[in-house]
Amino acid sequence: MDNSDSNAPCGLAAVFARLIAATGPISIAHYMAEANARYYASRDPLGASGDFITAPEISQMFGELVGLWLADMWQRAGRPEGACYVELGPGRGTLARDALRAAGRAGLAPEIHFVETSPALTALQQAAHPQAIWHHDLSDLPADRPLLIVANEFLDALPVRQLVRTAGGWRERMVGLDSEGRLTPVAGTRPMDAAAPAHFAGAIEGAIVETSPAAATVVQEVSARLAAQGGAALFIDYGHVQPQLGSTLQAVRAHRKVNVFAEPGEADLTAHVDFATLAEVAGQAGARWLGTSEQGVWLAALGIGARAGSLARAAPHAAEAIEAAAMRLTAPAEMGKLFKVMGLAGPEWPDGAGLSRVVLAGTG
Ligand code: SAH
């Protein structure tokens, strides 16, 4: 269709454009938070007909190994009474289904707690787990029992803040309007030098520093709970194990990358997770950092090869698909290297299977 308005923003983009025209640019964090709240509230984004696919939706093996990891931690911690399964951003509830089935075989049948804000995904989770208890944030999770916490592709959806180095020093990176009224990144006017991390203070003009205060807050809250109540947590996401410069903000729609500023609320906005900073935050809040491993290494250590073999023997007609799914989850060129698994635990809790505290240089 060709008409004179084809470039004019519509939907949430138009709302942002009016707001910016009236009051000036908004921060990247504000933009990302509102865009994702709109995006997740109204749809199920997962799967082939959606916008993206996640590890639990690729194969049951992923959730099963997560469940076995949690059950192993719980057993070696002395099988404490009343431990709860807590999942942050459980999507369709698929990971919980597979994890709890595997954990159940190991004797762990915990109460189920979900932290979720999306009405659309909550409805799917209710159908799959009618006995679960829902929370909008972590504040009202049980406070008197150990927590076994899982978050897969949750932190990447939380808003990032960006600073950009200009000729006049560091500024917040904002969303403004170009000469045709379209959303575009601009530098803020207020000096932000005090907010730039010391090790990046000398970066060249144009450099971008990205942080996620929201992700740090979640890890801080989880860690304080582990310190006070005992338990363990797994954060699985794409990201880097050493701090790095540059914007990793991306928008995905229908399995393709699209312009971050073109369709807020219609595409999934994510950023890479800074695991180095989160490990520090966890330690400061009193949790034990058990290590951060590449997903492929972690799944191999937990026995994905053997599990794929036994599933294939039980269903020979599906053997090729099972092998392909295992490859997709573990191969370095697919999800195996970019995705990381970070384990945390309470001070009295044991080390985690498959995790190592050795940080490999250059693993990105
Ligand atoms: N863990 C699932 C889904 C990942 S998509 C999987 O691996 O398939 C991100 C999930 O986090 C969705 O369930 C989304 O609704 C939820 N989510 C995003 N932002 C959130 C927030 N601020 N608070 C709680 N849940 C949030």
Short mmCIF file of C-alpha atoms and ligand atoms in Angstrom, two decimals:
data_model
loop_
_atom_site.label_atom_id
_atom_site.label_comp_id
_atom_site.label_asym_id
_atom_site.label_seq_id
_atom_site.Cartn_x
_atom_site.Cartn_y
_atom_site.Cartn_z
CA MET A 1 0.00 0.00 0.00
CA ASP A 2 1.33 3.42 -0.87
CA ASN A 3 -0.04 6.52 0.76
CA SER A 4 1.42 9.69 2.16
CA ASP A 5 1.15 8.46 5.75
CA SER A 6 3.03 5.17 5.28
CA ASN A 7 6.03 6.42 7.28
CA ALA A 8 4.03 8.03 10.07
CA PRO A 9 4.37 6.20 13.40
CA CYS A 10 1.33 4.28 14.60
CA GLY A 11 0.43 2.35 17.77
CA LEU A 12 2.86 2.75 20.67
CA ALA A 13 5.35 4.48 18.33
CA ALA A 14 2.80 7.28 17.82
CA VAL A 15 2.24 7.55 21.58
CA PHE A 16 6.00 7.87 22.12
CA ALA A 17 6.30 10.41 19.27
CA ARG A 18 3.62 12.63 20.83
CA LEU A 19 5.18 12.34 24.27
CA ILE A 20 8.65 13.22 22.93
CA ALA A 21 7.31 16.13 20.86
CA ALA A 22 5.64 17.52 23.99
CA THR A 23 8.26 16.91 26.68
CA GLY A 24 11.54 15.94 24.98
CA PRO A 25 13.48 12.67 24.48
CA ILE A 26 12.87 9.67 26.76
CA SER A 27 15.58 7.32 28.05
CA ILE A 28 16.35 4.02 26.32
CA ALA A 29 15.38 2.30 29.59
CA HIS A 30 11.95 3.98 29.62
CA TYR A 31 11.47 3.11 25.94
CA MET A 32 12.45 -0.55 26.39
CA ALA A 33 10.38 -1.02 29.57
CA GLU A 34 7.17 0.35 28.04
CA ALA A 35 7.67 -1.35 24.68
CA ASN A 36 8.20 -4.79 26.26
CA ALA A 37 5.36 -4.36 28.75
CA ARG A 38 3.04 -3.73 25.77
CA TYR A 39 4.62 -6.51 23.73
CA TYR A 40 4.33 -9.30 26.34
CA ALA A 41 0.95 -8.24 27.74
CA SER A 42 -0.92 -8.99 24.55
CA ARG A 43 0.51 -12.17 23.01
CA ASP A 44 2.30 -15.50 23.19
CA PRO A 45 5.52 -14.63 21.34
CA LEU A 46 7.02 -18.12 21.43
CA GLY A 47 7.30 -20.81 18.79
CA ALA A 48 7.50 -21.19 15.02
CA SER A 49 4.43 -19.04 14.35
CA GLY A 50 5.51 -16.41 16.88
CA ASP A 51 8.57 -14.16 17.05
CA PHE A 52 11.25 -16.31 18.70
CA ILE A 53 11.89 -19.76 20.13
CA THR A 54 13.55 -20.61 23.44
CA ALA A 55 15.49 -23.63 24.69
CA PRO A 56 12.58 -25.25 26.61
CA GLU A 57 10.43 -24.99 23.47
CA ILE A 58 13.15 -26.68 21.38
CA SER A 59 13.32 -29.85 23.47
CA GLN A 60 12.08 -31.40 26.72
CA MET A 61 15.72 -32.30 27.46
CA PHE A 62 16.47 -28.70 28.45
CA GLY A 63 13.85 -28.48 31.22
CA GLU A 64 14.59 -32.01 32.39
CA LEU A 65 18.26 -31.21 32.96
CA VAL A 66 17.35 -27.97 34.77
CA GLY A 67 15.05 -30.02 37.02
CA LEU A 68 17.74 -32.60 37.70
CA TRP A 69 20.23 -29.84 38.56
CA LEU A 70 17.79 -28.37 41.11
CA ALA A 71 16.95 -31.80 42.56
CA ASP A 72 20.66 -32.61 42.89
CA MET A 73 21.28 -29.34 44.77
CA TRP A 74 18.32 -30.04 47.05
CA GLN A 75 19.45 -33.61 47.78
CA ARG A 76 23.02 -32.59 48.58
CA ALA A 77 21.71 -29.75 50.79
CA GLY A 78 20.04 -32.45 52.94
CA ARG A 79 16.54 -32.48 51.35
CA PRO A 80 15.23 -29.45 53.29
CA GLU A 81 11.46 -29.42 53.98
CA GLY A 82 9.13 -27.10 52.10
CA ALA A 83 11.50 -25.96 49.33
CA CYS A 84 9.63 -24.01 46.62
CA TYR A 85 10.14 -24.03 42.85
CA VAL A 86 10.19 -20.42 41.64
CA GLU A 87 10.33 -19.49 37.97
CA LEU A 88 10.78 -15.93 36.71
CA GLY A 89 9.09 -15.28 33.35
CA PRO A 90 7.91 -18.88 32.77
CA GLY A 91 6.58 -18.28 29.23
CA ARG A 92 4.22 -21.13 28.32
CA GLY A 93 5.14 -23.13 31.44
CA THR A 94 7.05 -25.69 29.36
CA LEU A 95 10.32 -25.52 31.28
CA ALA A 96 8.45 -25.91 34.59
CA ARG A 97 6.56 -28.94 33.25
CA ASP A 98 9.74 -30.74 32.16
CA ALA A 99 11.82 -29.65 35.17
CA LEU A 100 9.19 -30.68 37.74
CA ARG A 101 8.63 -34.06 36.06
CA ALA A 102 12.36 -34.81 36.23
CA ALA A 103 12.69 -33.42 39.77
CA GLY A 104 9.71 -35.53 40.88
CA ARG A 105 11.51 -38.70 39.82
CA ALA A 106 14.33 -37.61 42.13
CA GLY A 107 11.90 -37.21 45.04
CA LEU A 108 11.46 -33.40 44.86
CA ALA A 109 7.82 -32.23 44.61
CA PRO A 110 7.93 -28.53 45.52
CA GLU A 111 5.20 -25.91 45.74
CA ILE A 112 5.22 -23.91 42.46
CA HIS A 113 5.57 -20.11 42.32
CA PHE A 114 5.62 -18.08 39.09
CA VAL A 115 6.71 -14.45 38.73
CA GLU A 116 4.95 -13.13 35.63
CA THR A 117 3.46 -9.81 34.51
CA SER A 118 1.88 -10.78 31.18
CA PRO A 119 -1.86 -11.60 31.33
CA ALA A 120 -1.62 -13.54 28.04
CA LEU A 121 1.22 -15.79 29.26
CA THR A 122 -0.29 -16.14 32.75
CA ALA A 123 -3.38 -17.67 31.10
CA LEU A 124 -1.22 -20.27 29.31
CA GLN A 125 0.68 -21.01 32.54
CA GLN A 126 -2.61 -21.48 34.43
CA ALA A 127 -3.74 -24.09 31.92
CA ALA A 128 -0.47 -26.02 32.29
CA HIS A 129 0.01 -25.57 36.09
CA PRO A 130 -3.37 -24.93 37.76
CA GLN A 131 -1.85 -25.47 41.23
CA ALA A 132 0.84 -22.76 40.85
CA ILE A 133 0.85 -19.45 42.76
CA TRP A 134 1.47 -16.25 40.75
CA HIS A 135 3.38 -13.10 41.71
CA HIS A 136 3.96 -9.81 39.90
CA ASP A 137 7.43 -9.44 41.38
CA LEU A 138 9.71 -11.18 43.87
CA SER A 139 8.62 -9.23 46.93
CA ASP A 140 5.80 -11.55 48.05
CA LEU A 141 7.48 -14.91 47.45
CA PRO A 142 7.50 -17.15 50.57
CA ALA A 143 10.08 -15.85 53.04
CA ASP A 144 10.45 -18.84 55.37
CA ARG A 145 11.62 -21.67 53.09
CA PRO A 146 14.47 -22.45 50.68
CA LEU A 147 13.82 -21.31 47.10
CA LEU A 148 14.85 -23.20 43.96
CA ILE A 149 14.80 -20.45 41.34
CA VAL A 150 14.98 -20.65 37.53
CA ALA A 151 14.98 -17.85 34.96
CA ASN A 152 15.47 -18.68 31.28
CA GLU A 153 15.56 -15.75 28.84
CA PHE A 154 14.09 -13.47 31.51
CA LEU A 155 16.89 -11.01 32.30
CA ASP A 156 17.42 -10.17 28.61
CA ALA A 157 13.90 -8.69 28.43
CA LEU A 158 14.48 -6.24 31.31
CA PRO A 159 15.28 -2.63 30.39
CA VAL A 160 18.86 -1.50 29.82
CA ARG A 161 20.26 1.96 30.35
CA GLN A 162 22.79 3.24 27.83
CA LEU A 163 25.40 6.00 28.12
CA VAL A 164 27.05 7.44 24.99
CA ARG A 165 30.38 9.24 24.88
CA THR A 166 30.04 12.62 23.13
CA ALA A 167 32.58 15.40 22.47
CA GLY A 168 31.30 16.98 25.68
CA GLY A 169 31.59 13.83 27.82
CA TRP A 170 29.18 11.03 28.75
CA ARG A 171 25.43 11.50 28.15
CA GLU A 172 22.44 9.23 28.59
CA ARG A 173 21.38 7.66 25.28
CA MET A 174 17.78 8.65 24.66
CA VAL A 175 15.03 8.23 22.08
CA GLY A 176 14.13 11.45 20.21
CA LEU A 177 12.57 12.35 16.87
CA ASP A 178 14.28 12.80 13.50
CA SER A 179 13.33 15.58 11.06
CA GLU A 180 10.47 13.43 9.73
CA GLY A 181 9.04 12.69 13.16
CA ARG A 182 10.36 9.11 13.41
CA LEU A 183 11.87 7.70 16.60
CA THR A 184 15.67 7.78 16.59
CA PRO A 185 18.49 7.53 19.17
CA VAL A 186 19.92 10.85 20.40
CA ALA A 187 22.32 11.90 23.15
CA GLY A 188 20.80 13.55 26.21
CA THR A 189 21.91 17.00 27.28
CA ARG A 190 22.70 16.34 30.95
CA PRO A 191 26.33 15.40 31.79
CA MET A 192 26.46 11.78 33.01
CA ASP A 193 30.22 11.36 33.56
CA ALA A 194 29.70 10.22 37.15
CA ALA A 195 27.58 7.28 35.93
CA ALA A 196 30.18 5.87 33.49
CA PRO A 197 32.11 2.88 34.91
CA ALA A 198 35.70 3.88 35.76
CA HIS A 199 37.26 1.26 33.44
CA PHE A 200 35.43 2.75 30.43
CA ALA A 201 35.87 6.43 31.35
CA GLY A 202 38.47 6.99 28.62
CA ALA A 203 36.44 5.40 25.78
CA ILE A 204 36.40 7.15 22.38
CA GLU A 205 33.62 9.43 21.15
CA GLY A 206 30.60 7.42 20.03
CA ALA A 207 31.28 4.58 22.48
CA ILE A 208 28.22 3.17 24.26
CA VAL A 209 28.13 1.69 27.77
CA GLU A 210 25.11 -0.49 28.52
CA THR A 211 23.97 -1.52 31.99
CA SER A 212 20.79 -3.12 33.31
CA PRO A 213 19.82 -1.74 36.71
CA ALA A 214 16.62 -3.83 36.46
CA ALA A 215 18.54 -7.10 35.96
CA ALA A 216 20.91 -6.17 38.79
CA THR A 217 17.93 -5.53 41.07
CA VAL A 218 16.44 -8.97 40.30
CA VAL A 219 19.75 -10.73 40.98
CA GLN A 220 20.21 -8.66 44.15
CA GLU A 221 16.74 -9.67 45.42
CA VAL A 222 17.26 -13.35 44.52
CA SER A 223 20.66 -13.37 46.21
CA ALA A 224 19.38 -11.75 49.40
CA ARG A 225 16.65 -14.44 49.54
CA LEU A 226 19.21 -17.24 49.03
CA ALA A 227 21.38 -15.74 51.77
CA ALA A 228 18.46 -15.51 54.21
CA GLN A 229 16.40 -18.62 53.31
CA GLY A 230 18.79 -20.98 51.55
CA GLY A 231 18.23 -22.40 48.10
CA ALA A 232 19.77 -22.14 44.65
CA ALA A 233 19.19 -20.25 41.41
CA LEU A 234 19.94 -20.72 37.73
CA PHE A 235 19.96 -17.74 35.37
CA ILE A 236 20.21 -18.82 31.73
CA ASP A 237 20.47 -16.25 28.97
CA TYR A 238 22.57 -14.94 26.14
CA GLY A 239 25.27 -12.61 27.22
CA HIS A 240 28.93 -12.09 28.03
CA VAL A 241 31.11 -13.05 30.96
CA GLN A 242 33.34 -9.97 30.75
CA PRO A 243 32.18 -6.32 30.65
CA GLN A 244 32.20 -4.92 27.12
CA LEU A 245 31.45 -1.68 25.25
CA GLY A 246 28.67 -1.25 22.71
CA SER A 247 24.91 -1.52 22.38
CA THR A 248 23.49 -5.06 22.28
CA LEU A 249 19.90 -3.85 22.19
CA GLN A 250 18.00 -5.72 19.47
CA ALA A 251 14.46 -6.16 18.24
CA VAL A 252 13.15 -9.47 16.90
CA ARG A 253 9.88 -10.03 15.08
CA ALA A 254 8.87 -13.22 13.26
CA HIS A 255 12.36 -14.70 13.84
CA ARG A 256 14.13 -11.76 12.15
CA LYS A 257 16.03 -8.79 13.54
CA VAL A 258 14.19 -5.54 12.91
CA ASN A 259 14.95 -1.87 13.64
CA VAL A 260 14.88 -1.28 17.42
CA PHE A 261 13.09 2.06 16.97
CA ALA A 262 10.61 1.11 14.24
CA GLU A 263 7.86 -0.90 15.96
CA PRO A 264 7.89 -0.56 19.77
CA GLY A 265 5.38 -2.95 21.34
CA GLU A 266 5.27 -5.15 18.22
CA ALA A 267 8.78 -6.66 18.39
CA ASP A 268 10.65 -8.31 21.28
CA LEU A 269 13.34 -5.97 22.63
CA THR A 270 16.28 -7.69 24.33
CA ALA A 271 19.85 -6.99 25.35
CA HIS A 272 22.76 -9.27 26.20
CA VAL A 273 23.15 -10.05 29.88
CA ASP A 274 26.32 -8.79 31.63
CA PHE A 275 27.06 -11.89 33.72
CA ALA A 276 30.28 -10.48 35.21
CA THR A 277 28.44 -7.61 36.87
CA LEU A 278 25.61 -9.90 38.03
CA ALA A 279 28.05 -12.32 39.69
CA GLU A 280 29.48 -9.38 41.65
CA VAL A 281 26.01 -8.17 42.62
CA ALA A 282 25.14 -11.69 43.85
CA GLY A 283 28.24 -11.90 46.03
CA GLN A 284 27.63 -8.47 47.55
CA ALA A 285 24.09 -9.53 48.45
CA GLY A 286 25.34 -12.58 50.34
CA ALA A 287 24.83 -15.41 47.82
CA ARG A 288 27.49 -17.85 46.65
CA TRP A 289 28.34 -17.52 42.95
CA LEU A 290 28.72 -21.12 41.78
CA GLY A 291 30.12 -20.22 38.36
CA THR A 292 28.98 -19.17 34.90
CA SER A 293 29.35 -21.77 32.13
CA GLU A 294 28.54 -21.85 28.46
CA GLN A 295 25.17 -23.55 27.92
CA GLY A 296 26.68 -26.24 25.65
CA VAL A 297 29.34 -27.15 28.21
CA TRP A 298 26.81 -27.20 31.04
CA LEU A 299 24.27 -29.37 29.20
CA ALA A 300 27.01 -31.79 28.15
CA ALA A 301 28.26 -32.05 31.76
CA LEU A 302 24.70 -32.81 32.91
CA GLY A 303 24.41 -35.64 30.39
CA ILE A 304 22.39 -34.31 27.45
CA GLY A 305 24.17 -36.83 25.20
CA ALA A 306 22.95 -39.81 27.23
CA ARG A 307 19.45 -38.35 27.58
CA ALA A 308 19.20 -37.79 23.79
CA GLY A 309 20.36 -41.38 23.26
CA SER A 310 17.71 -42.87 25.55
CA LEU A 311 14.91 -40.70 24.08
CA ALA A 312 15.98 -41.76 20.58
CA ARG A 313 15.97 -45.45 21.53
CA ALA A 314 12.46 -45.06 22.96
CA ALA A 315 11.22 -43.27 19.79
CA PRO A 316 13.40 -44.36 16.83
CA HIS A 317 11.21 -42.49 14.32
CA ALA A 318 12.12 -39.21 16.11
CA ALA A 319 15.83 -39.97 16.55
CA GLU A 320 16.96 -37.44 13.96
CA ALA A 321 14.85 -34.63 15.42
CA ILE A 322 16.10 -35.41 18.95
CA GLU A 323 19.71 -35.31 17.79
CA ALA A 324 19.08 -32.04 15.91
CA ALA A 325 17.53 -30.46 19.02
CA ALA A 326 20.51 -31.50 21.17
CA MET A 327 22.85 -29.95 18.58
CA ARG A 328 20.85 -26.73 18.49
CA LEU A 329 21.07 -26.38 22.28
CA THR A 330 24.78 -27.25 22.56
CA ALA A 331 26.71 -26.54 19.32
CA PRO A 332 29.03 -23.52 19.66
CA ALA A 333 27.71 -22.00 16.42
CA GLU A 334 24.12 -22.30 17.65
CA MET A 335 23.03 -21.72 21.28
CA GLY A 336 25.91 -23.55 22.99
CA LYS A 337 28.39 -20.71 23.32
CA LEU A 338 26.40 -17.47 23.27
CA PHE A 339 24.05 -18.68 26.02
CA LYS A 340 25.46 -18.85 29.55
CA VAL A 341 24.26 -20.58 32.71
CA MET A 342 24.96 -18.78 35.99
CA GLY A 343 24.42 -20.66 39.26
CA LEU A 344 23.92 -19.05 42.69
CA ALA A 345 23.24 -20.61 46.07
CA GLY A 346 22.79 -19.88 49.74
CA PRO A 347 25.95 -19.78 51.90
CA GLU A 348 25.41 -23.30 53.31
CA TRP A 349 24.43 -24.85 49.98
CA PRO A 350 26.74 -27.07 47.87
CA ASP A 351 28.49 -26.36 44.56
CA GLY A 352 26.45 -26.81 41.37
CA ALA A 353 26.87 -29.63 38.85
CA GLY A 354 28.45 -28.58 35.56
CA LEU A 355 29.45 -25.09 36.72
CA SER A 356 32.97 -23.78 36.97
CA ARG A 357 34.28 -20.59 38.54
CA VAL A 358 37.06 -20.37 35.95
CA VAL A 359 36.18 -17.48 33.63
CA LEU A 360 37.57 -18.26 30.19
CA ALA A 361 39.04 -15.22 28.44
CA GLY A 362 37.44 -14.50 25.09
CA THR A 363 34.26 -16.48 25.60
CA GLY A 364 32.36 -13.28 24.88
N1 SAH B 1 11.24 -18.51 30.15
C1 SAH B 1 10.37 -18.70 29.00
C2 SAH B 1 9.88 -17.38 28.38
C3 SAH B 1 10.92 -16.38 27.98
S1 SAH B 1 10.19 -14.89 27.33
C4 SAH B 1 11.07 -19.55 27.98
O1 SAH B 1 12.28 -19.77 28.11
O2 SAH B 1 10.42 -20.00 27.04
C5 SAH B 1 10.26 -13.77 28.73
C6 SAH B 1 9.27 -14.08 29.85
O3 SAH B 1 9.44 -13.09 30.88
C7 SAH B 1 7.81 -14.02 29.47
O4 SAH B 1 7.10 -14.96 30.24
C8 SAH B 1 7.44 -12.58 29.86
O5 SAH B 1 6.06 -12.37 29.98
C9 SAH B 1 8.19 -12.43 31.14
N2 SAH B 1 8.52 -11.07 31.55
C10 SAH B 1 9.09 -10.11 30.80
N3 SAH B 1 9.30 -8.99 31.52
C11 SAH B 1 8.88 -9.27 32.78
C12 SAH B 1 8.85 -8.53 34.02
N4 SAH B 1 9.31 -7.29 34.08
N5 SAH B 1 8.34 -9.15 35.11
C13 SAH B 1 7.89 -10.43 35.06
N6 SAH B 1 7.90 -11.17 33.92
C14 SAH B 1 8.37 -10.59 32.81
#
